[in-house]
mmCIF file of C-alpha atoms in Angstrom:
data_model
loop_
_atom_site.group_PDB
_atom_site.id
_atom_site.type_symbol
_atom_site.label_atom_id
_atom_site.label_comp_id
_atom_site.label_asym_id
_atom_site.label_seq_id
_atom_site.Cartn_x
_atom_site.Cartn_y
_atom_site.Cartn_z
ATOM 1 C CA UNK A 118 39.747 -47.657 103.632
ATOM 2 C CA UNK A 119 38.487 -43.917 103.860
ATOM 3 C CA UNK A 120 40.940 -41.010 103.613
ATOM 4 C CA UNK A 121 42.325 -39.514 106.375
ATOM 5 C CA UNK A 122 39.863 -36.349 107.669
ATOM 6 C CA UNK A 123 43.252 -35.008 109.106
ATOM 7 C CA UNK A 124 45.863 -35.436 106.866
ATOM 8 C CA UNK A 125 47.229 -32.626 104.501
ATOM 9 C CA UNK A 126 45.336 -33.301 101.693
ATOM 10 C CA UNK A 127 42.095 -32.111 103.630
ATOM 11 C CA UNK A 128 43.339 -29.422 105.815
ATOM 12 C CA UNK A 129 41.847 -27.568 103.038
ATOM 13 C CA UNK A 130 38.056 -28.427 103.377
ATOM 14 C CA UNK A 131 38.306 -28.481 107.267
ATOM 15 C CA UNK A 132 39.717 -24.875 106.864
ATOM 16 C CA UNK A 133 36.375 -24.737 105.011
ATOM 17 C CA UNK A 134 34.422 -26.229 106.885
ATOM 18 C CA UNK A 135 35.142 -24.265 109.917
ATOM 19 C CA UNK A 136 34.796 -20.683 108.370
ATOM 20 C CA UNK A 137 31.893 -21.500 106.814
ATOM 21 C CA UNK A 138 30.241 -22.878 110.625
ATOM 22 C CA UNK A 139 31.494 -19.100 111.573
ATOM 23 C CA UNK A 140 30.133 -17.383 108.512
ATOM 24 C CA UNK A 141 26.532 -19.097 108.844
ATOM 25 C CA UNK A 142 26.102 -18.729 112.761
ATOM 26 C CA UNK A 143 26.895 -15.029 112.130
ATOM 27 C CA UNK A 144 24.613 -14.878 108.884
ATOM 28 C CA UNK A 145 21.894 -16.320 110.667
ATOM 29 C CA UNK A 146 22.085 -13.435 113.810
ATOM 30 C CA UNK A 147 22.301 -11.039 111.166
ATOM 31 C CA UNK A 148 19.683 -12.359 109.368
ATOM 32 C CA UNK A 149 17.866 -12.039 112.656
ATOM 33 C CA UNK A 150 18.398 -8.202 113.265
ATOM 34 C CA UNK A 151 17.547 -7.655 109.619
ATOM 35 C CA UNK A 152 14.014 -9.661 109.709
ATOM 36 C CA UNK A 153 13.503 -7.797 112.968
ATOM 37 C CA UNK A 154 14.157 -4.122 111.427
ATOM 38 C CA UNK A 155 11.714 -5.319 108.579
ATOM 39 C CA UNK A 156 8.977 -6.729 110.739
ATOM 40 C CA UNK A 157 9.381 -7.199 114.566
ATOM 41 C CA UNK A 158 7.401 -10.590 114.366
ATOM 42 C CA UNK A 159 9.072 -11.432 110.891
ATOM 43 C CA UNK A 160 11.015 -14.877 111.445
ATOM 44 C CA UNK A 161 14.337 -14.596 110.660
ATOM 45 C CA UNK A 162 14.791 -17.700 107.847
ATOM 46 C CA UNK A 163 12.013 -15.380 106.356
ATOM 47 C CA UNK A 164 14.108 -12.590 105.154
ATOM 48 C CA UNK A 165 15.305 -14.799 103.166
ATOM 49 C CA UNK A 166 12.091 -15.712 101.364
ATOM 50 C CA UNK A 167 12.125 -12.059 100.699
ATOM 51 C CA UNK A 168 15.132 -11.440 99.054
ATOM 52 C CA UNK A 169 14.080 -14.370 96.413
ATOM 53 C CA UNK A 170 11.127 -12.882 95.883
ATOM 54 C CA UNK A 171 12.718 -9.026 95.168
ATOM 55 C CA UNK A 172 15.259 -10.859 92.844
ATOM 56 C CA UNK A 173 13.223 -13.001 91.291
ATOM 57 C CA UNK A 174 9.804 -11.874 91.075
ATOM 58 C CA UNK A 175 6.203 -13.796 91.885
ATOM 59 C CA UNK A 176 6.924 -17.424 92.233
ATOM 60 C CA UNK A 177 5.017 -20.271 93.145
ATOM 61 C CA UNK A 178 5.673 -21.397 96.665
ATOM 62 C CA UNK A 179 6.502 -24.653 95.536
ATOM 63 C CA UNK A 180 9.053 -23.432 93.283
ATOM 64 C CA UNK A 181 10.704 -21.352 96.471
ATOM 65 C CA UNK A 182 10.706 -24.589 98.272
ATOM 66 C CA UNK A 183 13.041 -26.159 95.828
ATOM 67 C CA UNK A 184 15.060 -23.199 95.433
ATOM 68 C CA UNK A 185 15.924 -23.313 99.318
ATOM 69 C CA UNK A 186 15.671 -26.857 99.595
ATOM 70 C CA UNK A 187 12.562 -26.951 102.306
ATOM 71 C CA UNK A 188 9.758 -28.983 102.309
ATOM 72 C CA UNK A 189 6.331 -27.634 101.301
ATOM 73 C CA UNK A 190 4.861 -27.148 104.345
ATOM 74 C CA UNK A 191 7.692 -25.182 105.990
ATOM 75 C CA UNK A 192 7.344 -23.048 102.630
ATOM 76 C CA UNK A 193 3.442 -22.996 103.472
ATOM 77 C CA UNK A 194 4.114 -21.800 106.930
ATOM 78 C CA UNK A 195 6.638 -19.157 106.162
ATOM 79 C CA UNK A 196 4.191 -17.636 103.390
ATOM 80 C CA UNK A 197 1.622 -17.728 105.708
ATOM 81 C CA UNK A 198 3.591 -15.320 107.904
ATOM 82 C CA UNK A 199 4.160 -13.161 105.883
ATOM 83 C CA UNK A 200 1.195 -13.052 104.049
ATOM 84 C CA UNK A 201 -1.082 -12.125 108.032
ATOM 85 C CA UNK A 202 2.179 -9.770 108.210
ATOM 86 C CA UNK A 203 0.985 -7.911 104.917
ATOM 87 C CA UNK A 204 4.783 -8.522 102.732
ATOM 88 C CA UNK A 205 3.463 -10.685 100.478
ATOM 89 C CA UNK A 206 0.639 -11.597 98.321
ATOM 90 C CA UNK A 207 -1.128 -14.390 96.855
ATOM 91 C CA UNK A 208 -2.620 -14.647 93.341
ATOM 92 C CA UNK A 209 -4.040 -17.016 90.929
ATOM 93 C CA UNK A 210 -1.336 -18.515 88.359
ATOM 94 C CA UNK A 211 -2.315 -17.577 85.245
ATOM 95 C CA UNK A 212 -0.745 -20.195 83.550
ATOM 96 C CA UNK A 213 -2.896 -22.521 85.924
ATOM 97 C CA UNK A 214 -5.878 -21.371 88.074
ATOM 98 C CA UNK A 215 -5.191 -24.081 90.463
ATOM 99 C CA UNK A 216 -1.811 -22.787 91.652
ATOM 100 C CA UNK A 217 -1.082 -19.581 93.344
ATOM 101 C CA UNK A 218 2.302 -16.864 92.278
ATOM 102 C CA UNK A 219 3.461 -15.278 95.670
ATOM 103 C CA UNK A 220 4.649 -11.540 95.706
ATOM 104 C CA UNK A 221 5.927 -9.032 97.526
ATOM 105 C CA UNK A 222 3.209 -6.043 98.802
ATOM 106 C CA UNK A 223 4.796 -2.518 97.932
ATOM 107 C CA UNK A 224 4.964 -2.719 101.815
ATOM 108 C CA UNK A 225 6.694 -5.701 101.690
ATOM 109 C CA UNK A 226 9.098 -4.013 98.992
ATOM 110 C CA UNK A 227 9.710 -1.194 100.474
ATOM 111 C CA UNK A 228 10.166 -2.403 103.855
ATOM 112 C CA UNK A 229 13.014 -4.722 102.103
ATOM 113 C CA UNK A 230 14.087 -2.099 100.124
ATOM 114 C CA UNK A 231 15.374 0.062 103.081
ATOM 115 C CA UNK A 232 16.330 -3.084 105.000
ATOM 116 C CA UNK A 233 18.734 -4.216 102.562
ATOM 117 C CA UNK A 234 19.872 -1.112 101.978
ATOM 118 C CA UNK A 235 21.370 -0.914 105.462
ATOM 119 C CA UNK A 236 22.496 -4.238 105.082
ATOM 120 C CA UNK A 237 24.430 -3.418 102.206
ATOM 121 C CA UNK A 238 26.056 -0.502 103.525
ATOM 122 C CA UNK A 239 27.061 -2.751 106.750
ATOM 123 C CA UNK A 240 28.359 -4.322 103.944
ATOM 124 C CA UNK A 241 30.314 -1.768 102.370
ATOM 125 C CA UNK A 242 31.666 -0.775 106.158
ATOM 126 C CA UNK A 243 32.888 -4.274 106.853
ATOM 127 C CA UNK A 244 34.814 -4.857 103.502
ATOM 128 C CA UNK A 245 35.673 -1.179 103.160
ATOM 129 C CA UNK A 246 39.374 -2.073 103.231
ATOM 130 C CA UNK A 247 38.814 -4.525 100.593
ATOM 131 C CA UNK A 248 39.192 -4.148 96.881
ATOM 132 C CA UNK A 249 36.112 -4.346 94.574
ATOM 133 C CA UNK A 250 37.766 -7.234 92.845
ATOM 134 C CA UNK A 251 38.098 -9.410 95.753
ATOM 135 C CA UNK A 252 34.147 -8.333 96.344
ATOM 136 C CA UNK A 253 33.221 -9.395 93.389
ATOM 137 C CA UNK A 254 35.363 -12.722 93.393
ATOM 138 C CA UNK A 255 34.104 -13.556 96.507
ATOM 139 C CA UNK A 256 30.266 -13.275 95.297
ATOM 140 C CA UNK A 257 31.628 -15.416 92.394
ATOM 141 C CA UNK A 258 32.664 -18.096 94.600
ATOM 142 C CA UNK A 259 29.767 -18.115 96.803
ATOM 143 C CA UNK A 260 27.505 -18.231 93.789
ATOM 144 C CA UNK A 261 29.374 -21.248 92.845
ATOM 145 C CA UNK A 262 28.741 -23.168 96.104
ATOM 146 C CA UNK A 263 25.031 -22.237 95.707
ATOM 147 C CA UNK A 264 24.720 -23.534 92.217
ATOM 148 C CA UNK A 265 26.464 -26.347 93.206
ATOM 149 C CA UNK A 266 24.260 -27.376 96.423
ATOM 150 C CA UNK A 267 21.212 -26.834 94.125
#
């Protein structure tokens, strides 16, 4: 028989579960105003896309795909977006001419660039009465849970 979802022992990963439903509805409207500041017709599952590519560099798309877990052709679409919005680029793979690395446009950067650093300092506002440690150990444990739903 299954374990009870209510009993002690999982009061825990409800707890969890519900902050994390919070945390993600308010991510996404962030998200939102962010994309919007960037771009007014930027999507706002896009920003996203853009902070990969800042951190990581040109990538191909299918490669972004499995990073976010997205099929290719909602990675096609969202690349296409951008690209008609002038944020990224497209260029021949030179490790294979049939495949194309997608990159940011120093538009694209430096629209980001000053996006996220208002994020950031929303950031800093928010959290302002917390200490750096608990920052940091928090980025820790959300890394975690990335590298763990990868």
């Amino acid at each position: 028989m299954g374990a009870d979802v209510h009993g002690s022992e999982d009061q825990e990963f409800l707890a969890l579960e519900r902050e994390l439903s919070v945390f993600l509805r308010r991510a996404r409207a962030s998200s939102g105003e962010m994309a919007r500041a960037l771009h007014p017709e930027l999507e706002p599952a896009a920003y996203g896309l853009l902070v990969r590519l800042e951190a990581a560099g040109r990538q191909r798309a299918t490669e972004l795909a499995a990073y976010f877990g997205v099929g290719k052709a909602t990675m096609s679409r969202q690349l296409r977006a951008l690209e008609l919005l002038g944020l990224v680029a497209r260029e021949p793979d030179p490790a294979d001419g049939r495949a194309f690395l997608v990159g940011l446009t120093d538009e694209g950067r430096e629209r980001f660039l000053r996006v996220r650093g208002a994020r950031r300092e929303q950031y800093m506002r928010k959290l302002a009465d917390w200490d750096r440690g608990e920052v940091a150990e928090l980025a820790r444990l959300l890394h975690q849970l990335n590298q763990g739903a990868e």
